[in-house]
Amino acid sequence: MSAFLVLNSPARHGWYPTWLQAVRDVVAEVDLGLLAVAMPNRGHGPDFLWPSPTGPLTTIEDDLAQVQSTDPGIVAAELAEQARRLDPRTVPDSLYRTLTGDPLTARDTLVAQQRLAWHVLVAPLWDRIRGLLDADITTRSRQLADGGLEGLFADLHQRATWRNDELHLTGLRHGVVDLRGRGLVLVPTAFGWPNLGIGPTDSASTTPPALVYPMRGAARLWERPAQSSAISRLLGAGRASVLAETFLPGTTSGLAQRLGLAPATVSQHLSVLRDAGLVSASRRGREVLYRQTPLAAALLRGESP
């Protein structure tokens, strides 16, 4: 959903021209019309389209299942509120009728279009994105453990501050959200900069609000990995390319896909690089993410370790 917001308002987001150029043609071939009509208008939109993840290992299918299971009454109420924000003259009649008609039809159509949006906007980059999300979660967990909530929110976002046992967010609709023991879910996103969002904000909701913020290092998604001819001569071109690509954490299969190599070949290279102290491995659910060590990063930049 954050990626779709960038697609619909590219002028507001300065980090994504490379991505926008890459997805423009493929997006033109799929129907995302109803999803575009249901997107937030001036910061407000249907909360059920933004389910709070149940944990760091939540998958896209988990999220879509949450949307699919939304009570029709909630769907009808939130889409009716969205329709009131729209100027009917700017929305095709068929889309407006679907938005304000049968809530089951609208919900199922929106879920189908969310799935399409995932496949064309996010899935091609997901291995790279997931590695940075994992790094952000690890860093935030350490900040919380070391400095409590004050430490956690010290650099999360310039519009989020923790003081007097309260989280203060600026630039959003005025109001107070009583968490009532529900907690708050932090959701890093690759496509959020410079935005900050929270929802649901209805105190009657049983769902914990999610605070969506730009993940650390998002700009690295569009960087090219550092290359070193000396390292290529030392390690061989294939192994050096695997090492360079781990500047963003990735799985064996993800790295193989990025580089156009067989997974078995990448696995062999990673084993050697790990033994040499040039990559580290961390488990994420049933998968293992590999990333460069500081030694490898220095060598690839041609610096003295």
mmCIF file of C-alpha atoms in Angstrom, residues 72-282:
data_model
loop_
_atom_site.group_PDB
_atom_site.id
_atom_site.type_symbol
_atom_site.label_atom_id
_atom_site.label_comp_id
_atom_site.label_asym_id
_atom_site.label_seq_id
_atom_site.Cartn_x
_atom_site.Cartn_y
_atom_site.Cartn_z
ATOM 1 C CA PRO A 72 -18.585 -6.637 5.886
ATOM 2 C CA GLY A 73 -20.082 -4.074 8.241
ATOM 3 C CA ILE A 74 -16.654 -2.547 8.840
ATOM 4 C CA VAL A 75 -15.898 -2.619 5.115
ATOM 5 C CA ALA A 76 -19.175 -0.851 4.311
ATOM 6 C CA ALA A 77 -18.647 1.825 6.980
ATOM 7 C CA GLU A 78 -15.042 2.602 6.061
ATOM 8 C CA LEU A 79 -15.686 2.637 2.301
ATOM 9 C CA ALA A 80 -18.727 4.883 2.805
ATOM 10 C CA GLU A 81 -16.519 7.297 4.751
ATOM 11 C CA GLN A 82 -13.944 7.133 1.960
ATOM 12 C CA ALA A 83 -16.655 7.846 -0.637
ATOM 13 C CA ARG A 84 -17.652 11.002 1.262
ATOM 14 C CA ARG A 85 -14.078 12.276 0.901
ATOM 15 C CA LEU A 86 -14.172 11.874 -2.873
ATOM 16 C CA ASP A 87 -15.541 14.137 -5.542
ATOM 17 C CA PRO A 88 -17.839 11.790 -7.508
ATOM 18 C CA ARG A 89 -17.144 13.836 -10.650
ATOM 19 C CA THR A 90 -13.516 12.714 -10.579
ATOM 20 C CA VAL A 91 -14.274 8.988 -10.120
ATOM 21 C CA PRO A 92 -15.587 6.726 -12.916
ATOM 22 C CA ASP A 93 -19.211 5.761 -12.243
ATOM 23 C CA SER A 94 -18.477 2.019 -12.244
ATOM 24 C CA LEU A 95 -15.759 2.382 -9.612
ATOM 25 C CA TYR A 96 -17.890 4.658 -7.442
ATOM 26 C CA ARG A 97 -20.769 2.166 -7.571
ATOM 27 C CA THR A 98 -18.458 -0.683 -6.585
ATOM 28 C CA LEU A 99 -16.962 1.360 -3.750
ATOM 29 C CA THR A 100 -20.400 2.199 -2.323
ATOM 30 C CA GLY A 101 -22.208 -1.018 -3.279
ATOM 31 C CA ASP A 102 -22.049 -4.573 -1.932
ATOM 32 C CA PRO A 103 -19.227 -4.613 0.701
ATOM 33 C CA LEU A 104 -18.314 -8.253 -0.039
ATOM 34 C CA THR A 105 -17.807 -7.499 -3.736
ATOM 35 C CA ALA A 106 -15.795 -4.373 -2.909
ATOM 36 C CA ARG A 107 -13.663 -6.204 -0.337
ATOM 37 C CA ASP A 108 -12.913 -9.130 -2.666
ATOM 38 C CA THR A 109 -12.047 -6.794 -5.540
ATOM 39 C CA LEU A 110 -9.717 -4.754 -3.329
ATOM 40 C CA VAL A 111 -7.949 -7.889 -2.053
ATOM 41 C CA ALA A 112 -7.452 -9.097 -5.625
ATOM 42 C CA GLN A 113 -6.010 -5.725 -6.636
ATOM 43 C CA GLN A 114 -3.761 -5.624 -3.565
ATOM 44 C CA ARG A 115 -2.375 -9.003 -4.625
ATOM 45 C CA LEU A 116 -1.753 -7.664 -8.139
ATOM 46 C CA ALA A 117 -0.079 -4.565 -6.712
ATOM 47 C CA TRP A 118 2.208 -6.753 -4.598
ATOM 48 C CA HIS A 119 3.295 -8.827 -7.604
ATOM 49 C CA VAL A 120 4.074 -5.881 -9.884
ATOM 50 C CA LEU A 121 5.340 -3.304 -7.378
ATOM 51 C CA VAL A 122 7.067 -5.121 -4.528
ATOM 52 C CA ALA A 123 7.736 -8.802 -5.260
ATOM 53 C CA PRO A 124 10.591 -8.183 -7.756
ATOM 54 C CA LEU A 125 12.491 -6.285 -5.041
ATOM 55 C CA TRP A 126 11.285 -8.267 -2.051
ATOM 56 C CA ASP A 127 14.511 -10.147 -1.321
ATOM 57 C CA ARG A 128 16.444 -6.861 -1.146
ATOM 58 C CA ILE A 129 13.697 -5.102 0.808
ATOM 59 C CA ARG A 130 13.325 -7.946 3.293
ATOM 60 C CA GLY A 131 17.012 -7.849 4.195
ATOM 61 C CA LEU A 132 16.857 -4.151 5.048
ATOM 62 C CA LEU A 133 13.603 -4.589 6.971
ATOM 63 C CA ASP A 134 15.241 -7.328 9.012
ATOM 64 C CA ALA A 135 18.207 -5.051 9.745
ATOM 65 C CA ASP A 136 15.865 -2.248 10.836
ATOM 66 C CA ILE A 137 13.940 -4.557 13.184
ATOM 67 C CA THR A 138 17.199 -5.804 14.702
ATOM 68 C CA THR A 139 18.436 -2.250 15.274
ATOM 69 C CA ARG A 140 15.150 -1.061 16.792
ATOM 70 C CA SER A 141 15.020 -4.067 19.109
ATOM 71 C CA ARG A 142 18.518 -3.249 20.353
ATOM 72 C CA GLN A 143 17.564 0.406 20.891
ATOM 73 C CA LEU A 144 14.526 -0.633 22.908
ATOM 74 C CA ALA A 145 16.585 -3.038 25.015
ATOM 75 C CA ASP A 146 19.375 -0.493 25.635
ATOM 76 C CA GLY A 147 17.429 2.764 25.997
ATOM 77 C CA GLY A 148 13.792 1.906 26.557
ATOM 78 C CA LEU A 149 11.071 3.773 24.695
ATOM 79 C CA GLU A 150 13.023 7.037 24.759
ATOM 80 C CA GLY A 151 15.929 5.327 23.036
ATOM 81 C CA LEU A 152 13.652 3.604 20.556
ATOM 82 C CA PHE A 153 11.967 6.813 19.408
ATOM 83 C CA ALA A 154 15.097 8.979 19.553
ATOM 84 C CA ASP A 155 15.724 8.587 15.804
ATOM 85 C CA LEU A 156 12.719 6.644 14.514
ATOM 86 C CA HIS A 157 11.246 9.693 12.770
ATOM 87 C CA GLN A 158 11.610 13.444 13.246
ATOM 88 C CA ARG A 159 7.840 13.725 13.762
ATOM 89 C CA ALA A 160 7.718 11.089 16.525
ATOM 90 C CA THR A 161 8.904 11.884 20.059
ATOM 91 C CA TRP A 162 8.466 10.103 23.372
ATOM 92 C CA ARG A 163 7.952 12.321 26.407
ATOM 93 C CA ASN A 164 6.022 12.097 29.662
ATOM 94 C CA ASP A 165 5.175 8.447 28.967
ATOM 95 C CA GLU A 166 3.346 9.419 25.770
ATOM 96 C CA LEU A 167 4.131 9.149 22.073
ATOM 97 C CA HIS A 168 3.631 12.500 20.335
ATOM 98 C CA LEU A 169 3.189 12.542 16.547
ATOM 99 C CA THR A 170 3.150 15.819 14.634
ATOM 100 C CA GLY A 171 1.694 16.523 11.207
ATOM 101 C CA LEU A 172 -1.282 14.170 11.632
ATOM 102 C CA ARG A 173 -4.960 14.737 12.390
ATOM 103 C CA HIS A 174 -5.350 16.010 15.964
ATOM 104 C CA GLY A 175 -6.516 13.400 18.419
ATOM 105 C CA VAL A 176 -5.590 11.065 21.259
ATOM 106 C CA VAL A 177 -5.423 7.302 20.917
ATOM 107 C CA ASP A 178 -5.753 5.307 24.128
ATOM 108 C CA LEU A 179 -3.972 2.014 23.481
ATOM 109 C CA ARG A 180 -5.832 0.371 26.399
ATOM 110 C CA GLY A 181 -3.268 -2.398 26.637
ATOM 111 C CA ARG A 182 -3.449 -3.205 22.922
ATOM 112 C CA GLY A 183 0.148 -2.152 22.342
ATOM 113 C CA LEU A 184 1.619 -0.430 19.305
ATOM 114 C CA VAL A 185 3.054 -2.274 16.282
ATOM 115 C CA LEU A 186 6.054 -0.648 14.592
ATOM 116 C CA VAL A 187 6.045 -1.252 10.838
ATOM 117 C CA PRO A 188 9.110 -0.209 8.840
ATOM 118 C CA THR A 189 8.503 0.281 5.129
ATOM 119 C CA ALA A 190 10.760 0.696 2.114
ATOM 120 C CA PHE A 191 8.337 3.103 0.448
ATOM 121 C CA GLY A 192 7.375 5.467 3.235
ATOM 122 C CA TRP A 193 9.902 8.284 3.106
ATOM 123 C CA PRO A 194 9.228 10.976 4.180
ATOM 124 C CA ASN A 195 5.806 9.937 5.486
ATOM 125 C CA LEU A 196 4.720 8.741 8.905
ATOM 126 C CA GLY A 197 1.363 7.062 9.381
ATOM 127 C CA ILE A 198 -0.683 5.388 12.098
ATOM 128 C CA GLY A 199 -3.882 3.374 12.104
ATOM 129 C CA PRO A 200 -6.384 2.329 13.115
ATOM 130 C CA THR A 201 -6.884 5.323 15.398
ATOM 131 C CA ASP A 202 -10.401 4.422 16.512
ATOM 132 C CA SER A 203 -10.175 3.800 20.260
ATOM 133 C CA ALA A 204 -13.020 1.291 19.940
ATOM 134 C CA SER A 205 -10.949 -0.929 17.662
ATOM 135 C CA THR A 206 -9.505 -4.110 19.149
ATOM 136 C CA THR A 207 -6.668 -4.103 16.604
ATOM 137 C CA PRO A 208 -3.396 -2.605 17.854
ATOM 138 C CA PRO A 209 -2.512 0.535 15.902
ATOM 139 C CA ALA A 210 0.439 0.241 13.523
ATOM 140 C CA LEU A 211 2.971 3.067 13.267
ATOM 141 C CA VAL A 212 4.351 2.951 9.719
ATOM 142 C CA TYR A 213 7.719 4.666 9.313
ATOM 143 C CA PRO A 214 10.552 4.703 6.725
ATOM 144 C CA MET A 215 13.038 1.916 7.377
ATOM 145 C CA ARG A 216 16.703 2.639 7.936
ATOM 146 C CA GLY A 217 18.870 2.574 4.826
ATOM 147 C CA ALA A 218 15.988 2.703 2.335
ATOM 148 C CA ALA A 219 18.132 4.653 -0.142
ATOM 149 C CA ARG A 220 20.474 1.650 -0.392
ATOM 150 C CA LEU A 221 17.816 -0.210 -2.369
ATOM 151 C CA TRP A 222 18.714 1.887 -5.405
ATOM 152 C CA GLU A 223 22.496 1.826 -4.923
ATOM 153 C CA ARG A 224 24.756 -0.375 -6.989
ATOM 154 C CA PRO A 225 27.043 -2.674 -4.976
ATOM 155 C CA ALA A 226 30.664 -1.594 -4.640
ATOM 156 C CA GLN A 227 33.002 -3.470 -6.957
ATOM 157 C CA SER A 228 36.762 -3.963 -6.718
ATOM 158 C CA SER A 229 38.865 -5.313 -9.575
ATOM 159 C CA ALA A 230 41.508 -6.411 -7.077
ATOM 160 C CA ILE A 231 38.945 -8.448 -5.103
ATOM 161 C CA SER A 232 37.679 -9.984 -8.349
ATOM 162 C CA ARG A 233 41.203 -11.104 -9.230
ATOM 163 C CA LEU A 234 41.680 -12.497 -5.735
ATOM 164 C CA LEU A 235 38.372 -14.324 -5.344
ATOM 165 C CA GLY A 236 37.316 -14.896 -8.921
ATOM 166 C CA ALA A 237 34.539 -13.011 -10.708
ATOM 167 C CA GLY A 238 31.682 -15.245 -9.521
ATOM 168 C CA ARG A 239 32.569 -15.251 -5.841
ATOM 169 C CA ALA A 240 33.374 -11.538 -5.919
ATOM 170 C CA SER A 241 29.964 -10.772 -7.454
ATOM 171 C CA VAL A 242 28.231 -12.759 -4.692
ATOM 172 C CA LEU A 243 30.209 -10.882 -2.057
ATOM 173 C CA ALA A 244 29.404 -7.500 -3.626
ATOM 174 C CA GLU A 245 25.682 -8.299 -3.815
ATOM 175 C CA THR A 246 25.503 -9.059 -0.081
ATOM 176 C CA PHE A 247 25.808 -5.326 0.638
ATOM 177 C CA LEU A 248 22.039 -5.808 1.033
ATOM 178 C CA PRO A 249 21.164 -8.864 3.146
ATOM 179 C CA GLY A 250 19.670 -11.674 1.082
ATOM 180 C CA THR A 251 18.873 -15.362 0.979
ATOM 181 C CA THR A 252 20.715 -17.890 -1.166
ATOM 182 C CA SER A 253 17.822 -18.096 -3.620
ATOM 183 C CA GLY A 254 17.373 -14.325 -3.665
ATOM 184 C CA LEU A 255 21.055 -13.704 -4.358
ATOM 185 C CA ALA A 256 20.980 -16.351 -7.086
ATOM 186 C CA GLN A 257 18.032 -14.609 -8.729
ATOM 187 C CA ARG A 258 19.686 -11.191 -8.556
ATOM 188 C CA LEU A 259 22.929 -12.479 -10.070
ATOM 189 C CA GLY A 260 21.547 -14.989 -12.550
ATOM 190 C CA LEU A 261 23.516 -17.846 -10.974
ATOM 191 C CA ALA A 262 22.458 -21.324 -9.877
ATOM 192 C CA PRO A 263 21.474 -21.480 -6.165
ATOM 193 C CA ALA A 264 23.964 -24.319 -5.604
ATOM 194 C CA THR A 265 26.771 -22.151 -6.993
ATOM 195 C CA VAL A 266 25.797 -19.219 -4.773
ATOM 196 C CA SER A 267 25.560 -21.513 -1.749
ATOM 197 C CA GLN A 268 29.082 -22.780 -2.355
ATOM 198 C CA HIS A 269 30.445 -19.241 -2.706
ATOM 199 C CA LEU A 270 28.666 -18.133 0.475
ATOM 200 C CA SER A 271 30.123 -21.034 2.429
ATOM 201 C CA VAL A 272 33.671 -20.041 1.449
ATOM 202 C CA LEU A 273 33.012 -16.336 2.098
ATOM 203 C CA ARG A 274 31.555 -17.087 5.502
ATOM 204 C CA ASP A 275 34.556 -19.219 6.478
ATOM 205 C CA ALA A 276 36.795 -16.308 5.450
ATOM 206 C CA GLY A 277 34.881 -13.864 7.667
ATOM 207 C CA LEU A 278 33.553 -11.838 4.718
ATOM 208 C CA VAL A 279 29.854 -12.598 5.159
ATOM 209 C CA SER A 280 27.722 -13.302 8.212
ATOM 210 C CA ALA A 281 24.511 -15.293 8.424
ATOM 211 C CA SER A 282 21.394 -14.755 10.524
#
